[in-house]
Amino acid sequence: MRLGRITGILVAVAAAGAAAFAVLAWHPAIAPVAAPPPASPDVIRAGETLAALGYCASCHTAEGGRPYAGGRPIKTSFGTIYATNITPDARTGLGGWSLDAFTRAMRQGIDREGRHLYPAFPYTHYTGLTDGDVAALYAFVMSRMPVEARTPENDLPFPFSVRALMAGWNLLFFREGRFTADPNRDAIWNRGAYLAEALSHCGACHSPRNALGAEVTARAYSGGEADDWWSPALDAGSTAAPPWTEASLTRYLAGWDPEHGGAGGPMAPVVAAHGRVPRAEIAALARYVAGLAPPGQAGRAPVDRPVRVEDASLARGATIYAGACAVCHDSGGWAAGGVPYTAPSLGHRTTITGPDPRNLIHVLREGIAPASHARGPYMPAYGEMLSADQVTDLAAYLRARFSPDGPWPDLRETVHRLMPDAPVGRAGPSTTASAKEPPR
Ligand code: HEC
Ligand code: HEC
Ligand code: HEC
């Protein structure tokens, strides 16, 4: 994004913000209240399921920290925002928050004291929640064990550090309002639409964002990003081969699909949270998402085609694939009696067929491992083993073999950016000087 353009837009936002400021930026504090009486176990249980479907814990829990006690850094292109402590601790959490204060935060992005919250907190989606669901979420968070944990200061440069500026942002990009059902669709589709749009905020990652971080609703679900991962398109632009169906989406969102495999990166906590959600809710999400791509779309078949070995880079990539990857990935897949949790071939992965190589580089660098003591796919991490040049050769080979589309532009730059600490030059055990070194 050009600096001139950002400055231009900033000036526009500042102007809109200044005009709106007097009326919009000021919100009264909502007086603190004594702890609410405990809600009924049924309401708390409903709130727990909703919290799983809204992934509250995945943002509001720091790595290795107590659940919901906050402190997790959310990196945005404007700086780092820390998710807050939403346990009912009186000094550092939501202790003293009334249902009204909680509702205003969820629906309007205004905290109890009247300050604007940043849209890194997806109130832009939660605004669509029903009153009953907001009340159940409130009952659930207020029934957590209070944890005293002060949220670190955000690391945002001026002017983004000025919360009141969000009044201008909201004026430009935020529409408060409940989800409205589509009377022409069935109840399951509408349930899925409510979950995806309001609670599960799928578009927060799967839709592109503009220069000021607002989702571009006109291109909803055409692909976005999260934590420097690419979030694949779920609309007609999907490159999934074979195309997603309601059945395969249900399996994927519930854990693992033999045709497309499992979720990695920022999608992994989404699928993990579904472990605590009734299957009917996941099936509803799947029906809605399957409908994002127009029915009858021709669809893609997985590709596995011969690669020109005259190209030196592709030839090196082929050697690495044969030596390091084929043992698992050419096994024919789990359904064909191969290695558990492997997909039939890498041509079934948007990681290879999509327009962005970042997910492949992340997966190669970090590997795939199930949570400790859990069953699930395992793949070694190659970040310490392969140099950035080797990963570039390998990625170019996988793309040429398993995707009908052309090479990724900027592949080499992206690999070097995401693997700054990769071993340099020729990899191989330096102690065994006589051992035949692997090709570059
Ligand atoms: C994508 C990450 C993310 C998710 C998911 C998320 N939050 Fe948050 N939440 C944040 C961040 C970041 C803040 C702090 C924003 C700020 O400081 O302006 C926040 C703030 C809040 C606040 C205001 C608290 C305060 O101290 O001011 C409440 C209440 C809240 N979240 C509740 C929830 C609930 C309930 C859910 C699940 C339904 C949820 N959040 C899911 C990131 C998230
Ligand atoms: C020990 C077996 C094993 C080896 C060796 C292995 N993988 Fe994997 N790989 C897996 C498993 C298991 C998965 C997860 C499959 C699933 O989700 O169903 C996977 C997933 C992947 C994915 C998809 C990730 C995603 O999120 O879409 C890619 C791409 C991939 N591997 C590439 C490679 C490459 C390239 C190599 C060689 C450098 C390699 N793998 C070596 C087992 C292996
Ligand atoms: C925090 C960001 C985030 C959220 C929220 C999120 N996704 Fe994802 N999603 C991703 C990323 C990143 C990937 C790529 C994962 C990979 O490569 O393994 C992905 C992959 C997927 C895929 C596989 C697509 C393909 O063709 O390979 C589907 C389907 C999907 N997400 C559906 C959903 C749905 C439905 C929701 C809401 C219930 C959702 N996602 C919420 C980030 C997110």
XYZ file of C-alpha atoms and ligand atoms in Angstrom:
569
model
C 0.000 0.000 0.000
C 1.414 3.365 -1.108
C 2.156 5.772 1.747
C 0.540 8.647 -0.172
C -2.683 6.720 -0.457
C -2.686 5.774 3.208
C -2.063 9.413 4.174
C -4.890 10.505 1.861
C -7.300 8.050 3.380
C -6.110 8.977 6.874
C -6.862 12.634 6.174
C -10.323 11.630 4.964
C -10.899 9.568 8.093
C -9.578 12.352 10.311
C -11.948 14.824 8.625
C -14.911 12.471 8.907
C -13.818 11.711 12.463
C -13.579 15.393 13.404
C -17.034 16.122 11.992
C -18.543 13.151 13.725
C -16.463 13.546 16.828
C -18.655 15.852 18.858
C -21.736 13.685 18.364
C -20.293 10.223 17.998
C -17.030 9.889 19.871
C -18.376 10.529 23.311
C -20.097 7.711 25.140
C -20.999 7.729 28.817
C -19.408 5.282 31.238
C -21.809 2.617 32.475
C -21.682 2.476 36.268
C -20.058 -0.620 37.754
C -22.396 -3.137 39.356
C -21.997 -5.854 41.965
C -21.370 -9.355 40.596
C -24.567 -10.646 38.929
C -26.299 -13.607 40.599
C -25.100 -16.872 39.007
C -27.089 -17.766 35.869
C -28.737 -21.158 35.418
C -26.422 -24.007 34.366
C -28.371 -24.329 31.087
C -27.709 -20.707 30.143
C -24.027 -21.050 31.077
C -23.745 -24.217 28.976
C -25.376 -22.473 26.010
C -22.913 -19.611 26.503
C -20.006 -22.059 26.507
C -21.041 -23.456 23.105
C -21.468 -19.919 21.753
C -18.044 -18.933 23.101
C -16.557 -21.941 21.268
C -18.302 -20.908 18.032
C -17.112 -17.317 18.510
C -13.508 -18.423 19.295
C -13.383 -16.045 22.283
C -10.715 -18.175 23.971
C -8.352 -18.280 21.002
C -7.868 -14.488 21.168
C -8.459 -13.919 24.881
C -5.943 -16.525 26.095
C -2.209 -15.788 26.007
C 0.191 -18.563 25.018
C 0.508 -20.726 28.127
C -1.812 -18.321 30.007
C -5.054 -18.861 31.938
C -8.173 -19.172 29.740
C -9.901 -15.833 29.035
C -7.340 -13.874 31.090
C -6.207 -11.988 27.973
C -2.741 -10.737 27.081
C -2.512 -12.351 23.681
C -0.960 -9.981 21.123
C -3.065 -9.521 17.955
C -0.785 -8.258 15.190
C -2.435 -5.912 12.696
C -0.873 -3.866 9.910
C -1.196 -0.846 12.207
C 0.500 -2.281 15.278
C -0.126 -4.761 18.081
C -3.367 -4.831 20.096
C -3.656 -7.022 23.171
C -6.846 -8.983 23.806
C -8.126 -8.033 27.251
C -8.852 -10.031 30.386
C -12.534 -11.053 30.142
C -12.641 -13.069 33.361
C -14.807 -11.358 36.043
C -11.811 -10.045 37.991
C -12.778 -6.757 39.655
C -9.525 -4.871 38.999
C -8.202 -6.212 35.702
C -11.164 -7.969 34.036
C -14.899 -7.648 33.486
C -15.793 -7.513 37.220
C -18.296 -4.676 37.607
C -19.544 -4.967 34.023
C -23.345 -5.102 33.821
C -25.122 -6.954 31.032
C -25.771 -3.522 29.467
C -22.066 -2.689 29.428
C -21.200 -6.108 27.944
C -23.950 -5.733 25.328
C -22.673 -2.304 24.299
C -19.149 -3.701 23.857
C -20.386 -6.625 21.741
C -22.797 -4.588 19.627
C -21.068 -1.210 19.314
C -17.414 -1.731 20.240
C -17.572 0.667 23.237
C -16.127 -0.467 26.576
C -17.714 0.043 30.014
C -15.920 3.331 30.544
C -17.146 4.636 27.196
C -13.922 4.231 25.220
C -13.844 2.938 21.641
C -12.537 -0.579 21.154
C -10.467 -1.477 18.106
C -12.009 -3.699 15.437
C -9.287 -6.309 16.075
C -12.093 -7.314 18.448
C -14.703 -8.477 15.901
C -17.618 -6.388 17.219
C -18.275 -5.592 13.546
C -19.602 -9.183 13.396
C -20.829 -9.671 16.968
C -23.201 -6.729 16.438
C -25.423 -9.259 14.608
C -25.900 -11.477 17.686
C -29.356 -11.980 19.215
C -30.074 -10.572 22.692
C -30.412 -14.108 24.019
C -26.972 -15.107 22.721
C -25.299 -11.971 24.117
C -26.908 -12.711 27.509
C -25.720 -16.343 27.404
C -22.166 -15.254 26.521
C -22.291 -12.773 29.412
C -23.494 -15.495 31.794
C -20.671 -17.765 30.606
C -17.802 -15.276 30.953
C -19.110 -14.037 34.333
C -19.123 -17.647 35.585
C -15.368 -18.066 34.889
C -12.842 -18.036 37.707
C -11.649 -14.420 38.177
C -7.992 -14.118 37.191
C -5.967 -11.062 38.096
C -3.960 -10.269 34.963
C -3.321 -6.784 33.682
C -3.530 -6.489 29.892
C -0.316 -5.069 28.378
C -0.443 -1.635 26.748
C -1.187 -1.714 23.023
C 1.734 -0.973 20.751
C 0.148 1.367 18.204
C 1.841 4.389 16.631
C 0.086 7.764 16.481
C -2.585 8.391 15.150
C -3.845 4.814 15.567
C -3.200 5.116 19.297
C -6.086 7.621 19.537
C -9.126 5.486 20.310
C -11.571 8.323 19.578
C -10.474 8.121 15.923
C -12.463 4.890 15.796
C -15.597 7.059 15.779
C -14.592 8.103 12.255
C -13.707 4.523 11.323
C -17.082 3.290 12.584
C -18.852 6.044 10.646
C -17.149 4.920 7.440
C -17.131 1.161 7.838
C -19.345 -0.099 10.659
C -23.069 -0.813 10.477
C -24.603 -1.736 13.794
C -27.479 -4.170 13.494
C -28.851 -7.615 14.229
C -28.576 -10.408 11.716
C -31.712 -10.694 9.589
C -32.795 -14.061 8.235
C -33.462 -14.563 4.525
C -37.071 -15.804 4.205
C -36.252 -17.429 0.840
C -33.759 -19.821 2.435
C -34.296 -22.795 4.703
C -33.768 -22.744 8.456
C -30.454 -24.626 8.347
C -28.959 -22.194 5.797
C -30.139 -19.261 7.906
C -28.633 -20.787 11.031
C -25.339 -21.209 9.162
C -25.523 -17.635 7.863
C -26.106 -16.319 11.395
C -23.166 -18.288 12.766
C -20.779 -17.436 9.918
C -21.670 -13.739 9.708
C -22.272 -12.834 13.344
C -20.706 -15.252 15.798
C -17.986 -17.196 13.960
C -16.885 -14.152 11.910
C -15.507 -16.345 9.086
C -15.199 -13.243 6.890
C -12.810 -11.583 9.345
C -10.106 -13.822 7.886
C -11.575 -14.973 4.559
C -12.496 -11.528 3.160
C -9.987 -8.955 1.882
C -9.496 -5.761 3.909
C -8.963 -2.204 2.726
C -6.086 0.127 3.634
C -7.710 0.899 6.989
C -8.333 -2.694 7.934
C -12.069 -2.817 7.158
C -13.467 -5.883 5.404
C -14.366 -5.217 1.775
C -17.938 -6.522 1.922
C -18.367 -6.282 -1.861
C -15.698 -8.996 -2.162
C -16.700 -11.005 0.905
C -15.125 -14.489 1.091
C -12.887 -13.904 -1.928
C -9.823 -14.636 0.223
C -8.052 -12.701 2.958
C -5.301 -13.112 5.476
C -4.594 -13.772 9.135
C -1.245 -13.684 10.973
C 0.607 -13.524 7.640
C -1.173 -16.694 6.468
C -3.355 -16.611 3.388
C -7.051 -17.462 4.007
C -8.363 -19.185 0.868
C -11.319 -17.920 -1.149
C -14.551 -19.674 -0.213
C -16.624 -18.131 -3.029
C -16.571 -18.773 -6.789
C -12.849 -17.936 -6.763
C -12.024 -21.075 -4.752
C -9.286 -23.198 -6.333
C -10.181 -26.245 -4.227
C -9.883 -29.484 -6.172
C -12.181 -31.332 -5.868
C -14.602 -28.448 -5.103
C -16.026 -28.271 -1.598
C -19.413 -29.832 -0.917
C -21.659 -29.570 2.109
C -20.498 -33.030 3.216
C -16.765 -32.394 2.818
C -17.081 -28.976 4.517
C -18.866 -30.576 7.459
C -16.032 -33.096 7.835
C -13.327 -30.432 7.466
C -14.939 -28.017 9.940
C -15.478 -30.864 12.413
C -11.855 -32.030 12.253
C -10.565 -33.654 9.091
C -11.716 -34.481 5.564
C -10.081 -37.348 3.627
C -10.360 -35.419 0.321
C -8.940 -32.082 1.484
C -7.109 -32.916 4.700
C -7.069 -30.893 7.895
C -6.764 -27.247 8.905
C -3.453 -25.569 9.663
C -2.242 -22.178 10.881
C -4.919 -19.745 12.131
C -7.657 -22.121 10.893
C -6.526 -24.862 13.305
C -7.967 -23.214 16.475
C -11.232 -22.607 14.600
C -11.612 -26.314 13.862
C -10.340 -27.290 17.324
C -13.028 -25.129 18.965
C -15.661 -27.026 16.965
C -14.839 -30.096 19.044
C -17.135 -28.637 21.727
C -19.974 -27.740 19.354
C -23.003 -29.871 18.359
C -22.623 -31.403 14.886
C -25.844 -29.699 13.699
C -24.234 -26.276 14.147
C -21.239 -27.340 12.038
C -23.525 -28.801 9.365
C -25.391 -25.466 9.249
C -22.108 -23.586 8.738
C -21.218 -26.046 5.977
C -24.519 -25.518 4.177
C -24.027 -21.751 4.208
C -20.383 -21.922 3.078
C -21.169 -24.451 0.331
C -23.692 -21.923 -1.002
C -21.051 -19.187 -1.342
C -19.818 -20.764 -4.591
C -22.548 -20.730 -7.250
C -24.175 -24.131 -7.748
C -23.240 -26.006 -10.900
C -19.816 -24.381 -10.989
C -17.669 -26.585 -13.227
C -15.138 -27.159 -10.494
C -11.577 -28.236 -10.679
C -10.133 -31.704 -10.746
C -6.891 -32.328 -8.854
C -3.834 -32.049 -11.103
C -0.700 -34.216 -11.110
C 1.284 -33.563 -14.283
C 4.804 -34.204 -15.539
C 7.349 -31.483 -14.796
C 10.069 -30.254 -17.175
C 13.251 -31.575 -15.620
C 15.427 -29.463 -17.978
C 14.718 -26.571 -15.604
C 17.504 -26.800 -13.000
C 15.424 -25.339 -10.165
C 12.493 -27.697 -10.844
C 14.903 -30.645 -11.085
C 16.350 -29.805 -7.675
C 12.821 -29.463 -6.314
C 11.913 -32.892 -7.732
C 14.897 -34.451 -5.965
C 13.951 -32.927 -2.625
C 10.333 -34.061 -3.050
C 11.397 -37.617 -3.868
C 13.761 -37.734 -0.909
C 11.791 -35.947 1.791
C 8.110 -35.876 0.907
C 7.033 -38.679 -1.416
C 7.242 -41.282 1.352
C 4.121 -39.759 2.894
C 2.532 -37.768 0.110
C 2.666 -40.341 -2.678
C 1.152 -43.032 -0.477
C -2.248 -42.685 -2.151
C -3.898 -41.201 0.890
C -5.502 -42.627 3.923
C -8.628 -43.785 2.094
C -6.391 -45.844 -0.237
C -4.831 -47.592 2.741
C -1.888 -45.206 2.981
C -0.565 -43.213 5.908
C -3.305 -42.041 8.277
C -4.249 -38.380 7.851
C -2.572 -37.952 4.481
C -4.579 -36.583 1.574
C -4.485 -38.521 -1.724
C -1.997 -36.077 -3.280
C -0.865 -32.479 -2.800
C -3.027 -31.535 -5.807
C -5.931 -31.654 -3.328
C -4.563 -28.680 -1.412
C -5.302 -24.989 -1.984
C -1.966 -24.532 -0.229
C -0.512 -25.504 -3.643
C -3.337 -24.566 -6.033
C -4.102 -21.146 -4.487
C -2.609 -17.839 -5.621
C -0.457 -17.294 -2.521
C 2.556 -19.435 -1.440
C 2.705 -18.293 2.192
C 0.816 -21.234 3.720
C 3.139 -23.744 2.038
C 6.188 -21.934 3.394
C 4.693 -21.826 6.908
C 3.824 -25.544 6.806
C 7.308 -26.526 5.590
C 8.991 -24.319 8.162
C 6.860 -25.279 11.162
C 5.553 -28.759 10.279
C 2.210 -30.088 11.501
C 1.704 -31.633 14.928
C -1.431 -32.602 16.828
C -1.948 -31.053 20.267
C -0.044 -33.072 22.872
C -1.779 -36.351 23.726
C -4.215 -35.863 20.804
C -4.485 -37.993 17.677
C -4.041 -36.184 14.394
C -1.873 -35.496 11.362
C 1.887 -35.270 11.879
C 4.454 -33.861 9.472
C 8.055 -32.974 10.312
C 9.205 -29.311 10.372
C 11.819 -28.554 7.703
C 12.776 -25.058 8.909
C 16.085 -26.297 10.318
C 16.748 -28.695 7.471
C 16.060 -26.943 4.185
C 17.649 -23.658 3.120
C 15.467 -20.853 1.770
C 16.770 -21.662 -1.744
C 15.820 -25.322 -1.351
C 12.337 -24.371 -0.169
C 12.039 -22.067 -3.198
C 13.010 -24.903 -5.572
C 10.677 -27.352 -3.834
C 7.741 -24.906 -3.854
C 8.250 -24.125 -7.544
C 8.266 -27.867 -8.288
C 5.085 -28.546 -6.266
C 3.332 -25.672 -8.021
C 4.397 -26.895 -11.490
C 3.339 -30.462 -10.753
C 0.125 -30.027 -8.747
C -1.457 -26.792 -10.000
C -2.939 -25.987 -13.430
C -1.939 -22.334 -12.895
C 1.391 -20.655 -13.583
C 4.300 -20.141 -11.166
C 3.854 -17.958 -8.074
C 5.285 -14.481 -8.638
C 7.634 -13.241 -5.880
C 8.113 -16.795 -4.564
C 11.805 -16.367 -3.755
C 11.256 -13.038 -1.921
C 8.374 -14.506 0.082
C 10.401 -17.569 1.127
C 13.316 -15.400 2.220
C 11.004 -13.053 4.135
C 9.247 -15.895 6.002
C 12.400 -17.958 6.604
C 14.999 -15.389 7.704
C 16.607 -17.944 10.023
C 16.793 -20.849 7.541
C 20.147 -22.631 7.262
C 22.210 -20.988 4.527
C 23.777 -22.612 1.471
C 24.331 -26.337 1.254
C 22.515 -28.260 3.948
C 24.045 -31.507 5.158
C 26.012 -32.974 8.022
C 29.295 -31.046 8.103
C 31.043 -33.723 10.192
C 30.836 -36.418 7.501
C 32.930 -34.678 4.878
C 32.967 -37.752 2.652
C 29.173 -38.116 2.625
C 27.595 -37.216 -0.679
C 25.990 -33.845 -0.218
C 22.337 -33.424 -1.183
C 21.865 -31.229 -4.250
C 22.201 -27.596 -3.179
C -9.983 -11.993 16.800
C -9.697 -11.859 18.209
C -10.853 -11.764 19.190
C -11.924 -12.617 19.317
C -12.236 -13.839 18.468
C -12.674 -12.138 20.439
N -12.102 -11.021 20.968
Fe -12.822 -9.918 22.524
N -11.342 -8.564 22.203
C -10.278 -8.707 21.348
C -9.379 -7.587 21.498
C -8.073 -7.385 20.733
C -9.947 -6.743 22.477
C -9.378 -5.412 22.971
C -9.708 -4.333 21.978
C -9.168 -2.994 22.376
O -8.322 -2.914 23.271
O -9.625 -2.001 21.788
C -11.189 -7.381 22.886
C -12.066 -6.843 23.818
C -13.215 -7.476 24.277
C -14.129 -6.914 25.253
C -13.961 -5.559 25.910
C -13.243 -5.816 27.192
C -12.537 -4.668 27.811
O -11.816 -4.919 28.787
O -12.650 -3.532 27.351
C -15.090 -7.861 25.481
C -16.262 -7.753 26.445
C -14.790 -8.997 24.644
N -13.656 -8.729 23.918
C -15.526 -10.163 24.632
C -15.334 -11.179 23.692
C -16.205 -12.325 23.569
C -17.374 -12.640 24.456
C -15.731 -13.042 22.506
C -16.305 -14.319 21.885
C -17.703 -14.264 21.515
C -14.570 -12.340 21.991
N -14.354 -11.230 22.750
C -13.818 -12.760 20.908
C -10.087 -9.737 20.453
C -10.978 -10.767 20.232
C 5.832 -38.230 7.896
C 4.974 -37.981 6.788
C 5.148 -36.660 6.044
C 6.268 -36.179 5.413
C 7.645 -36.791 5.339
C 5.852 -34.958 4.757
N 4.552 -34.694 5.011
Fe 3.458 -33.118 4.319
N 1.887 -33.737 5.407
C 1.835 -34.884 6.164
C 0.574 -34.939 6.831
C 0.117 -36.058 7.760
C -0.142 -33.777 6.459
C -1.504 -33.360 6.921
C -2.501 -34.024 6.043
C -3.886 -33.702 6.474
O -4.131 -32.593 6.945
O -4.685 -34.566 6.270
C 0.710 -33.060 5.535
C 0.335 -31.878 4.912
C 1.075 -31.252 3.941
C 0.636 -30.114 3.182
C -0.711 -29.424 3.286
C -0.726 -28.410 4.369
C -1.937 -27.523 4.326
O -2.231 -26.890 5.351
O -2.583 -27.430 3.291
C 1.647 -29.786 2.327
C 1.655 -28.656 1.325
C 2.728 -30.718 2.557
N 2.333 -31.589 3.548
C 3.929 -30.731 1.891
C 4.994 -31.563 2.225
C 6.293 -31.465 1.610
C 6.643 -30.498 0.500
C 7.072 -32.407 2.210
C 8.546 -32.686 1.976
C 9.457 -31.607 2.269
C 6.257 -33.111 3.188
N 5.006 -32.556 3.174
C 6.690 -34.159 3.981
C 2.815 -35.831 6.287
C 4.093 -35.724 5.799
C -8.511 -16.592 12.321
C -8.697 -16.609 10.888
C -9.759 -17.558 10.344
C -11.072 -17.681 10.736
C -11.804 -16.956 11.863
C -11.646 -18.651 9.851
N -10.717 -19.102 8.960
Fe -10.994 -20.576 7.595
N -9.005 -20.540 7.115
C -8.094 -19.651 7.610
C -6.784 -19.978 7.077
C -5.499 -19.229 7.364
C -6.947 -21.108 6.247
C -5.856 -21.906 5.518
C -5.523 -23.090 6.410
C -4.488 -24.075 5.885
O -3.757 -23.767 4.960
O -4.423 -25.185 6.445
C -8.366 -21.431 6.286
C -8.950 -22.476 5.579
C -10.319 -22.696 5.494
C -10.936 -23.652 4.617
C -10.216 -24.538 3.601
C -10.329 -23.824 2.279
C -9.574 -24.434 1.151
O -10.118 -24.444 0.046
O -8.432 -24.879 1.373
C -12.296 -23.575 4.827
C -13.371 -24.373 4.137
C -12.506 -22.573 5.849
N -11.280 -22.057 6.231
C -13.758 -22.205 6.323
C -13.942 -21.334 7.380
C -15.213 -21.082 8.007
C -16.532 -21.704 7.571
C -14.997 -20.213 9.027
C -15.995 -19.689 10.047
C -16.695 -20.739 10.757
C -13.579 -19.906 9.026
N -12.971 -20.589 8.018
C -12.977 -19.049 9.928
C -8.360 -18.623 8.510
C -9.549 -18.455 9.221
